[in-house]
Amino acid sequence: EAVARARCVVAEAEIALVSRDLGWPEEALDTARATLEAHGDRVNAAHARYLEARRLLLIGRLDEAEHALAELDHALLPPALSTAHALVVAGIAIRRLRTAAARAALARAERAARLAGIPALTAEVESAARVLATPAARLIAHGEARLLLLDEVEALLASKALVVDACRHVVRDARTVVSLARRPVLFALVRLLGEAWPGDVPRGTLIARAFRTRFADETHRARLRVEVGRLRTALGTLADVRATPRGFTLVPHGTGEVVVLARPIEEPHAAVLALLDDGETWSSSALALALGASQRTVQRALDALAAAGKVQSLGRGRARRWMTPPVPGFTTTLLLPGPYPGS
């Protein structure tokens, strides 16, 4: 009974997805989907495609998730699957900061959920829609900070401003993106300069904050000169770093101002919390897969968060799962893995 076996594989994949067992074999689901399509079971084949796209979205592989959805004829879907399809489309759009597309997809999801008449599905749509109405980041400019919604972040990244993005550790304007994710000292320097713009930052402050030392000597000052030179080279056509009598200042080459885009809540393990924000229970292996990190690194982060009372675990051994209630009043979209617009 090839069709029956294929349907069982799809059901197992759905259970794995809900259980956040993201390591289940993709090949088995692909084979099951092909079998269902060959036997004319289009609804279950579409459901298999949705599960594939949802898993890819969870682990930040947005291009592949879009490709999976592109091969799905959503016009043939029943209301429940139409809702699920629209939610994945909205999730991809939100992660790419395309808020207009996200709102349109959420509107389709709301209409389909109303037709499906499933309360849990309606609640999921409402929860996804709240992401667009809650603060997603902090804007730091001229020494002041204010919260931004996702559509405001999208508008900021399309503006003439030079953005020091502390959510993705890049420096960017509307056309160019320079990643400093693998150069933490350089990013620490440019963030300090961005927060102080148009003023300068004293050399002692740069040394203390970027090098994490309370005592500066001539070797630290020499190292600062070297790192500032590397920062000038890295920024290229975006900005220059000029010396002042007491320190350094950031000078953008464009006509816009310099702003810093920071996380709404500064948290060392923010990416882990962002994934746990969906209210589901995650295994440490699934978190590691979604974040592209080692399981040991994720486990250390979970232990630190548990000690701080921010997460809790259920079960033991291989069955151990982690969860946390969502942070009230904030959306953690910008903390999730996946490419940023233009990166």
Tab-separated table of C-alpha atoms in Angstrom, residues 66-271:
chain	number	residue	atom	x	y	z
A	66	GLU	CA	10.646	29.962	-1.196
A	67	HIS	CA	11.564	27.424	-3.867
A	68	ALA	CA	9.496	24.731	-2.133
A	69	LEU	CA	6.475	27.042	-1.965
A	70	ALA	CA	6.877	28.083	-5.596
A	71	GLU	CA	6.244	24.485	-6.669
A	72	LEU	CA	3.012	24.342	-4.651
A	73	ASP	CA	-0.300	25.230	-6.328
A	74	HIS	CA	-2.001	26.880	-3.348
A	75	ALA	CA	-5.217	27.455	-5.324
A	76	LEU	CA	-6.057	23.758	-4.936
A	77	LEU	CA	-5.521	23.687	-1.172
A	78	PRO	CA	-8.334	23.336	1.370
A	79	PRO	CA	-8.742	26.273	3.815
A	80	ALA	CA	-6.569	24.769	6.581
A	81	LEU	CA	-3.628	24.158	4.239
A	82	SER	CA	-4.175	27.543	2.583
A	83	THR	CA	-3.770	29.122	6.012
A	84	ALA	CA	-0.571	27.172	6.644
A	85	HIS	CA	0.784	28.131	3.211
A	86	ALA	CA	0.081	31.826	3.798
A	87	LEU	CA	1.732	31.671	7.228
A	88	VAL	CA	4.952	30.317	5.727
A	89	VAL	CA	4.859	33.010	3.025
A	90	ALA	CA	4.372	35.623	5.752
A	91	GLY	CA	7.198	34.120	7.826
A	92	ILE	CA	9.626	34.365	4.909
A	93	ALA	CA	8.548	37.935	4.172
A	94	ILE	CA	8.951	38.941	7.826
A	95	ARG	CA	12.415	37.435	8.001
A	96	ARG	CA	13.365	39.335	4.843
A	97	LEU	CA	11.804	42.561	6.218
A	98	ARG	CA	9.220	42.791	3.429
A	99	THR	CA	6.417	44.035	5.621
A	100	ALA	CA	3.935	44.841	2.838
A	101	ALA	CA	4.177	41.291	1.492
A	102	ALA	CA	3.908	39.944	5.040
A	103	ARG	CA	0.715	41.901	5.721
A	104	ALA	CA	-0.839	40.674	2.474
A	105	ALA	CA	0.031	37.045	3.307
A	106	LEU	CA	-1.339	37.400	6.837
A	107	ALA	CA	-4.583	38.830	5.438
A	108	ARG	CA	-4.897	35.752	3.198
A	109	ALA	CA	-4.147	33.531	6.178
A	110	GLU	CA	-6.834	35.234	8.246
A	111	ARG	CA	-9.463	34.715	5.542
A	112	ALA	CA	-8.502	31.069	5.055
A	113	ALA	CA	-8.471	30.407	8.817
A	114	ARG	CA	-11.961	31.864	9.090
A	115	LEU	CA	-13.142	29.447	6.380
A	116	ALA	CA	-11.379	26.526	8.067
A	117	GLY	CA	-13.116	27.242	11.362
A	118	ILE	CA	-10.223	25.874	13.460
A	119	PRO	CA	-9.689	28.021	16.597
A	120	ALA	CA	-6.055	26.974	17.043
A	121	LEU	CA	-5.265	27.987	13.470
A	122	THR	CA	-6.946	31.357	13.956
A	123	ALA	CA	-4.896	31.907	17.117
A	124	GLU	CA	-1.693	31.084	15.224
A	125	VAL	CA	-2.534	33.694	12.583
A	126	GLU	CA	-3.266	36.295	15.253
A	127	SER	CA	0.035	35.508	16.982
A	128	ALA	CA	1.945	35.900	13.703
A	129	ALA	CA	0.211	39.212	12.984
A	130	ARG	CA	1.248	40.631	16.360
A	131	VAL	CA	4.888	40.482	15.235
A	132	LEU	CA	4.258	43.452	12.929
A	133	ALA	CA	2.763	45.526	15.732
A	134	THR	CA	5.445	45.045	18.397
A	135	PRO	CA	8.908	46.670	18.643
A	136	ALA	CA	11.614	44.787	16.773
A	137	ALA	CA	14.726	46.900	17.368
A	138	ARG	CA	16.168	50.029	18.987
A	139	LEU	CA	17.386	53.002	16.998
A	140	ILE	CA	20.299	54.843	18.621
A	141	ALA	CA	21.058	58.242	17.113
A	142	HIS	CA	22.480	61.483	18.546
A	143	GLY	CA	22.758	59.880	21.975
A	144	GLU	CA	19.082	58.940	22.170
A	145	ALA	CA	17.325	55.592	21.695
A	146	ARG	CA	13.818	54.720	20.588
A	147	LEU	CA	12.019	51.515	19.620
A	148	LEU	CA	11.209	50.643	16.008
A	149	LEU	CA	8.563	48.417	14.431
A	150	LEU	CA	9.514	46.075	11.591
A	151	ASP	CA	8.207	48.391	8.888
A	152	GLU	CA	10.245	51.242	10.410
A	153	VAL	CA	13.346	49.034	10.297
A	154	GLU	CA	12.619	48.282	6.644
A	155	ALA	CA	12.303	51.997	5.880
A	156	LEU	CA	15.528	52.759	7.751
A	157	LEU	CA	17.525	50.201	5.758
A	158	ALA	CA	16.219	51.701	2.512
A	159	SER	CA	17.100	55.267	3.542
A	160	LYS	CA	20.310	57.239	2.979
A	161	ALA	CA	21.471	56.610	6.532
A	162	LEU	CA	24.665	54.719	7.318
A	163	VAL	CA	23.403	51.955	9.617
A	164	VAL	CA	25.628	50.195	12.125
A	165	ASP	CA	23.506	47.082	12.499
A	166	ALA	CA	24.115	45.387	15.856
A	167	CYS	CA	21.458	42.757	15.058
A	168	ARG	CA	23.495	41.231	12.215
A	169	HIS	CA	26.895	42.831	12.958
A	170	VAL	CA	27.125	44.621	9.628
A	171	VAL	CA	27.604	48.200	8.498
A	172	ARG	CA	25.395	49.160	5.578
A	173	ASP	CA	23.681	51.779	3.538
A	174	ALA	CA	20.914	51.257	0.985
A	175	ARG	CA	23.323	49.741	-1.565
A	176	THR	CA	26.351	48.281	0.231
A	177	VAL	CA	26.697	45.818	3.105
A	178	VAL	CA	29.969	45.220	4.973
A	179	SER	CA	29.872	42.276	7.359
A	180	LEU	CA	31.969	42.435	10.531
A	181	ALA	CA	30.389	39.358	12.103
A	182	ARG	CA	33.752	37.570	12.222
A	183	ARG	CA	35.655	40.676	13.390
A	184	PRO	CA	34.188	41.531	16.805
A	185	VAL	CA	36.816	44.110	17.738
A	186	LEU	CA	36.193	46.102	14.568
A	187	PHE	CA	32.447	45.958	15.089
A	188	ALA	CA	32.801	47.063	18.711
A	189	LEU	CA	34.812	50.078	17.519
A	190	VAL	CA	32.371	51.062	14.781
A	191	ARG	CA	29.394	50.691	17.115
A	192	LEU	CA	30.982	53.023	19.665
A	193	LEU	CA	31.755	55.528	16.921
A	194	GLY	CA	28.225	55.208	15.533
A	195	GLU	CA	26.584	55.792	18.911
A	196	ALA	CA	28.689	58.928	19.444
A	197	TRP	CA	28.216	60.372	15.928
A	198	PRO	CA	28.611	63.202	14.978
A	199	GLY	CA	30.902	63.515	17.974
A	200	ASP	CA	34.093	61.609	18.615
A	201	VAL	CA	35.007	58.889	21.133
A	202	PRO	CA	38.040	59.229	23.428
A	203	ARG	CA	40.858	56.773	22.861
A	204	GLY	CA	40.596	55.516	26.429
A	205	THR	CA	36.919	54.660	25.966
A	206	LEU	CA	37.598	52.807	22.729
A	207	ILE	CA	40.373	50.794	24.347
A	208	ALA	CA	38.340	49.935	27.441
A	209	ARG	CA	35.194	48.900	25.537
A	210	ALA	CA	36.689	47.228	22.457
A	211	PHE	CA	39.623	45.495	24.159
A	212	ARG	CA	37.773	44.890	27.442
A	213	THR	CA	40.537	46.180	29.647
A	214	ARG	CA	40.532	48.725	32.446
A	215	PHE	CA	44.210	49.584	32.157
A	216	ALA	CA	45.606	51.115	28.962
A	217	ASP	CA	49.301	51.419	28.207
A	218	GLU	CA	51.287	52.259	25.103
A	219	THR	CA	50.780	48.766	23.638
A	220	HIS	CA	46.991	49.199	23.803
A	221	ARG	CA	47.212	52.585	22.107
A	222	ALA	CA	49.388	51.070	19.366
A	223	ARG	CA	46.892	48.244	18.923
A	224	LEU	CA	44.064	50.767	18.696
A	225	ARG	CA	45.833	52.534	15.826
A	226	VAL	CA	46.237	49.208	14.032
A	227	GLU	CA	42.572	48.223	14.518
A	228	VAL	CA	41.359	51.651	13.394
A	229	GLY	CA	43.416	51.248	10.217
A	230	ARG	CA	41.813	47.858	9.624
A	231	LEU	CA	38.391	49.383	10.211
A	232	ARG	CA	39.045	52.092	7.615
A	233	THR	CA	39.986	49.405	5.088
A	234	ALA	CA	36.955	47.255	5.933
A	235	LEU	CA	34.457	50.105	5.612
A	236	GLY	CA	35.795	51.016	2.183
A	237	THR	CA	33.446	53.386	0.372
A	238	LEU	CA	30.932	53.559	3.229
A	239	ALA	CA	32.810	55.774	5.702
A	240	ASP	CA	36.140	56.977	6.994
A	241	VAL	CA	37.521	56.991	10.543
A	242	ARG	CA	39.330	60.241	11.316
A	243	ALA	CA	41.526	61.104	14.258
A	244	THR	CA	40.607	63.995	16.550
A	245	PRO	CA	42.652	65.591	19.361
A	246	ARG	CA	41.120	63.229	21.935
A	247	GLY	CA	40.078	60.173	19.894
A	248	PHE	CA	38.360	59.165	16.645
A	249	THR	CA	35.156	60.022	14.786
A	250	LEU	CA	33.166	58.276	12.049
A	251	VAL	CA	32.670	60.252	8.823
A	252	PRO	CA	30.175	58.779	6.324
A	253	HIS	CA	30.888	59.241	2.636
A	254	GLY	CA	27.190	59.617	1.814
A	255	THR	CA	24.762	62.398	2.643
A	256	GLY	CA	22.837	60.566	5.364
A	257	GLU	CA	23.378	60.456	9.088
A	258	VAL	CA	24.898	57.623	11.103
A	259	VAL	CA	22.591	55.506	13.264
A	260	VAL	CA	22.939	52.309	15.268
A	261	LEU	CA	20.310	49.588	14.972
A	262	ALA	CA	20.388	47.483	18.146
A	263	ARG	CA	18.372	44.631	19.540
A	264	PRO	CA	15.319	45.578	21.597
A	265	ILE	CA	16.822	43.619	24.487
A	266	GLU	CA	20.576	43.133	24.823
A	267	GLU	CA	21.050	39.443	25.625
A	268	PRO	CA	24.191	37.313	24.983
A	269	HIS	CA	22.080	34.303	23.978
A	270	ALA	CA	19.401	36.227	22.094
A	271	ALA	CA	19.361	33.877	19.082
